[in-house]
PDB file of N, CA and C in Angstrom:
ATOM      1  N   UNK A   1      78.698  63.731  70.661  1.00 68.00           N
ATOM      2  CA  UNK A   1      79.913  64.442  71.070  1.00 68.00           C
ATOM      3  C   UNK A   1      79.796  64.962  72.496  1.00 68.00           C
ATOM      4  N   UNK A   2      78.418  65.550  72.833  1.00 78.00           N
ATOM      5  CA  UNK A   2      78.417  65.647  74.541  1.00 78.00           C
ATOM      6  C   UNK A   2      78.428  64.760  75.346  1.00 78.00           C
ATOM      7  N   UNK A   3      78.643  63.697  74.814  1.00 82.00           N
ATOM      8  CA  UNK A   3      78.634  62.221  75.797  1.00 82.00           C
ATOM      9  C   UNK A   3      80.293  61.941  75.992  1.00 82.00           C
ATOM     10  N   UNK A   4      81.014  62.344  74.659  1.00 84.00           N
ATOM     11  CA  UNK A   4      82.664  61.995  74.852  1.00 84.00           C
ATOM     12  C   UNK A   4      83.392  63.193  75.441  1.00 84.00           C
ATOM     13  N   UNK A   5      82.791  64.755  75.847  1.00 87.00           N
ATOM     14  CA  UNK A   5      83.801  65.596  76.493  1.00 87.00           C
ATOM     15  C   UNK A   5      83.958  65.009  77.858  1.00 87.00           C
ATOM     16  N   UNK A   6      82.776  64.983  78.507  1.00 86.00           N
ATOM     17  CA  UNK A   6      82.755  64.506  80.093  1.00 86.00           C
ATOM     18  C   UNK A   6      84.255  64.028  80.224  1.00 86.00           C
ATOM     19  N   UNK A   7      83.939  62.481  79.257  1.00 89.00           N
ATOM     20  CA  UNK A   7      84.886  61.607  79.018  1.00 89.00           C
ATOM     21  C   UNK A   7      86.105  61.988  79.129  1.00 89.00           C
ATOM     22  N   UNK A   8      86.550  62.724  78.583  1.00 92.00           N
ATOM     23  CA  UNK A   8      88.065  63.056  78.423  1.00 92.00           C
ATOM     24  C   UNK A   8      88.504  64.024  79.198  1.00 92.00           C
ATOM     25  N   UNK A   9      87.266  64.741  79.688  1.00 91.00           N
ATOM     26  CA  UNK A   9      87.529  65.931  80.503  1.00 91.00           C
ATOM     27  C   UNK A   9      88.400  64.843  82.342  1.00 91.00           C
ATOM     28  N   UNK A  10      87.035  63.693  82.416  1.00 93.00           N
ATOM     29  CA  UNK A  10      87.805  62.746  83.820  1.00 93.00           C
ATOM     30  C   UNK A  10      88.424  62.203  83.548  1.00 93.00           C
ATOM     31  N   UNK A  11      89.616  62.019  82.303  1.00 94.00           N
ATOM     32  CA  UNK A  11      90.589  61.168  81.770  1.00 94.00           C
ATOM     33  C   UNK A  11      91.633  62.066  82.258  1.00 94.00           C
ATOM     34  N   UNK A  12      91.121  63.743  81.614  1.00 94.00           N
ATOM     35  CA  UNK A  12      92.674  64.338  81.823  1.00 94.00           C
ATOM     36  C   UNK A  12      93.098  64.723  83.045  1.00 94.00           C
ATOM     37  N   UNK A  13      91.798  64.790  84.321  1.00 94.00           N
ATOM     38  CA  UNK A  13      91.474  64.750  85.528  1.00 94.00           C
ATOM     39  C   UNK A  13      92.697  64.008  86.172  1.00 94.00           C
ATOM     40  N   UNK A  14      92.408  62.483  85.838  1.00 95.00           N
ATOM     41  CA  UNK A  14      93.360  61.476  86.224  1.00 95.00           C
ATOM     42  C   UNK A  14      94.604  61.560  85.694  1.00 95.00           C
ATOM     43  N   UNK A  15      94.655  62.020  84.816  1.00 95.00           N
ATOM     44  CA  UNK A  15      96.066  61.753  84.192  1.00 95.00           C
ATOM     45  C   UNK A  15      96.815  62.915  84.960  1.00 95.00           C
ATOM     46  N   UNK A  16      96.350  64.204  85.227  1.00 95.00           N
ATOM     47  CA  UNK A  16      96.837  65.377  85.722  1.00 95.00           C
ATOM     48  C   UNK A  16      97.167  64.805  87.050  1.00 95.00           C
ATOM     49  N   UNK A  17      95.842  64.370  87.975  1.00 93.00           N
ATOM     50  CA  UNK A  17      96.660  63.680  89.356  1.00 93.00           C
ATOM     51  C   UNK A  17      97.897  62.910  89.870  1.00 93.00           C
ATOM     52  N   UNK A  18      97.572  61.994  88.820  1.00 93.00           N
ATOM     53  CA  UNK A  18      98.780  60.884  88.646  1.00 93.00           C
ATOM     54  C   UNK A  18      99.782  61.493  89.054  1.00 93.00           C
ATOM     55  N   UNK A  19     100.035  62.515  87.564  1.00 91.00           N
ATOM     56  CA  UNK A  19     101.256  63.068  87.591  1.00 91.00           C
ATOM     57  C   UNK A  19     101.698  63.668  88.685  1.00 91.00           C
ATOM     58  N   UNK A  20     100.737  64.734  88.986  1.00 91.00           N
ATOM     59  CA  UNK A  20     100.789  65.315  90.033  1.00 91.00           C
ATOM     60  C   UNK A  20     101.523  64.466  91.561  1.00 91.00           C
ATOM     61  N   UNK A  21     100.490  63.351  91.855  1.00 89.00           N
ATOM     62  CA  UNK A  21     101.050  62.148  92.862  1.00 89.00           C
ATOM     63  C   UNK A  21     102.442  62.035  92.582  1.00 89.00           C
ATOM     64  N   UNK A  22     102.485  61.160  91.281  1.00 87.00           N
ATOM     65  CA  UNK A  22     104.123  60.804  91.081  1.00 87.00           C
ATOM     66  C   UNK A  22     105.254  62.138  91.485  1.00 87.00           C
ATOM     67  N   UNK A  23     105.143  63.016  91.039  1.00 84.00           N
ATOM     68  CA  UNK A  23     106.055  64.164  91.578  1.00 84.00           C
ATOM     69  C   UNK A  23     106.557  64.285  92.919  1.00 84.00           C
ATOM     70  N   UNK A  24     105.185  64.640  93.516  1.00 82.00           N
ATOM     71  CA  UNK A  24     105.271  64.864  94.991  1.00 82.00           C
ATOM     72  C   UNK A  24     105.579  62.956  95.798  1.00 82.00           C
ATOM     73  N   UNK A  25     105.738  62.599  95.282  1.00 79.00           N
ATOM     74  CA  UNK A  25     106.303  61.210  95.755  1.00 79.00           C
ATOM     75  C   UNK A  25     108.082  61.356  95.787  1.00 79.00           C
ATOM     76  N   UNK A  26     108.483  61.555  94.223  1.00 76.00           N
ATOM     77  CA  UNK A  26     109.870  61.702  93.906  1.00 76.00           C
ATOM     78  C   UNK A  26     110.330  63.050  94.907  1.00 76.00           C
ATOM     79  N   UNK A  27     109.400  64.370  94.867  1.00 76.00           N
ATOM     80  CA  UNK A  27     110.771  65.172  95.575  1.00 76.00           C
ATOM     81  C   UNK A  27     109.972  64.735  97.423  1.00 76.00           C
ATOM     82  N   UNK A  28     108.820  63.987  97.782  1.00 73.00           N
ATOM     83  CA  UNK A  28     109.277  63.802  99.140  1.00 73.00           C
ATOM     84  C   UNK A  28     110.172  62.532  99.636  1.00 73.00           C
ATOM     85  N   UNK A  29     110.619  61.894  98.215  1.00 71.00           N
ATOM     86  CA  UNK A  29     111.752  60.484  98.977  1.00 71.00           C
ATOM     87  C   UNK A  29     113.001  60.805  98.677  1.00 71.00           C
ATOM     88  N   UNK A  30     112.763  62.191  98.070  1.00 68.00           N
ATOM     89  CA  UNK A  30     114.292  62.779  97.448  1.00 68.00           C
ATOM     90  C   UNK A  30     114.602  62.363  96.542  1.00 68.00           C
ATOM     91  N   UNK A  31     113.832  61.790  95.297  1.00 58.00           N
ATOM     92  CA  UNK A  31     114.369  61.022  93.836  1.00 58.00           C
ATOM     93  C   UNK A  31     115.163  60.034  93.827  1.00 58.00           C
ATOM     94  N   UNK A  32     114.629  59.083  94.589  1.00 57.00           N
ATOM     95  CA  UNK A  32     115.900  57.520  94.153  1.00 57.00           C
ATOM     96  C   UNK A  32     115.607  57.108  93.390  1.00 57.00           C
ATOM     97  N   UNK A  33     117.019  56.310  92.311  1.00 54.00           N
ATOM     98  CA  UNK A  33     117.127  55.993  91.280  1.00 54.00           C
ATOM     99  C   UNK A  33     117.416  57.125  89.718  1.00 54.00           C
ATOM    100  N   UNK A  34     117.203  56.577  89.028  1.00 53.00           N
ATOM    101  CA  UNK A  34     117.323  57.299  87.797  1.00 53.00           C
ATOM    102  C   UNK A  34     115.975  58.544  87.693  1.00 53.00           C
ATOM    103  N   UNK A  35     115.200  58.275  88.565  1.00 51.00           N
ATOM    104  CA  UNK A  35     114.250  59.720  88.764  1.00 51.00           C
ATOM    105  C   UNK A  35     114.948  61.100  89.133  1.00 51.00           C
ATOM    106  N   UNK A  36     115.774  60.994  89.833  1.00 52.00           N
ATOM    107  CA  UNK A  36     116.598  61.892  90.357  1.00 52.00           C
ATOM    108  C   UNK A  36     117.287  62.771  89.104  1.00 52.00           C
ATOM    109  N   UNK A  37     117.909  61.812  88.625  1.00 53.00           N
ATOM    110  CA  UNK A  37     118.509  62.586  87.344  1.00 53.00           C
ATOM    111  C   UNK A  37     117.844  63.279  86.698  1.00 53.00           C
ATOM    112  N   UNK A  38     116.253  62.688  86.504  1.00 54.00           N
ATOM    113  CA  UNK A  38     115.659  63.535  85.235  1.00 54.00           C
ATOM    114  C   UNK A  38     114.610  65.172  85.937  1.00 54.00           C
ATOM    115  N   UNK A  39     114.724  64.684  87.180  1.00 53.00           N
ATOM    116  CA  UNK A  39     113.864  65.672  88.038  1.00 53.00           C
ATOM    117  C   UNK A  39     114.807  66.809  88.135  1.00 53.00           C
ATOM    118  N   UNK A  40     115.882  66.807  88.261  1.00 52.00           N
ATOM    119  CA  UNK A  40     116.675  67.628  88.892  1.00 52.00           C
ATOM    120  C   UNK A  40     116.788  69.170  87.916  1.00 52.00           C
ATOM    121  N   UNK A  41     116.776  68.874  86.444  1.00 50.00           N
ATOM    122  CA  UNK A  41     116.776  69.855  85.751  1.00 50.00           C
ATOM    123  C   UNK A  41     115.794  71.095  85.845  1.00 50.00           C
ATOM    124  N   UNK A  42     114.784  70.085  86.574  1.00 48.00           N
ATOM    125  CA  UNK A  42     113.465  71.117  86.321  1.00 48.00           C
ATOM    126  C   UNK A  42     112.904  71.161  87.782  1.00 48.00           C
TER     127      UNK A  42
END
């Protein structure tokens, strides 16, 4: 089991960035497309 936290700990690492990236992508091109719509609420 101390061999699989690491694991998931640099999974959620990446997954948090991603997201993170994708965001700051959508509000610096201003949300084109159907991104726009769903960003806007929040």
């Amino acid at each position: 089991m101390r061999e699989v936290l690491p694991a998931l700990g640099l999974v959620a690492l990446i997954v948090l960035g991603s997201l993170i990236a994708a965001a700051g992508v959508v509000f610096a091109t201003g949300g084109p497309g159907p991104e726009a719509s769903v960003e806007c609420p929040l």
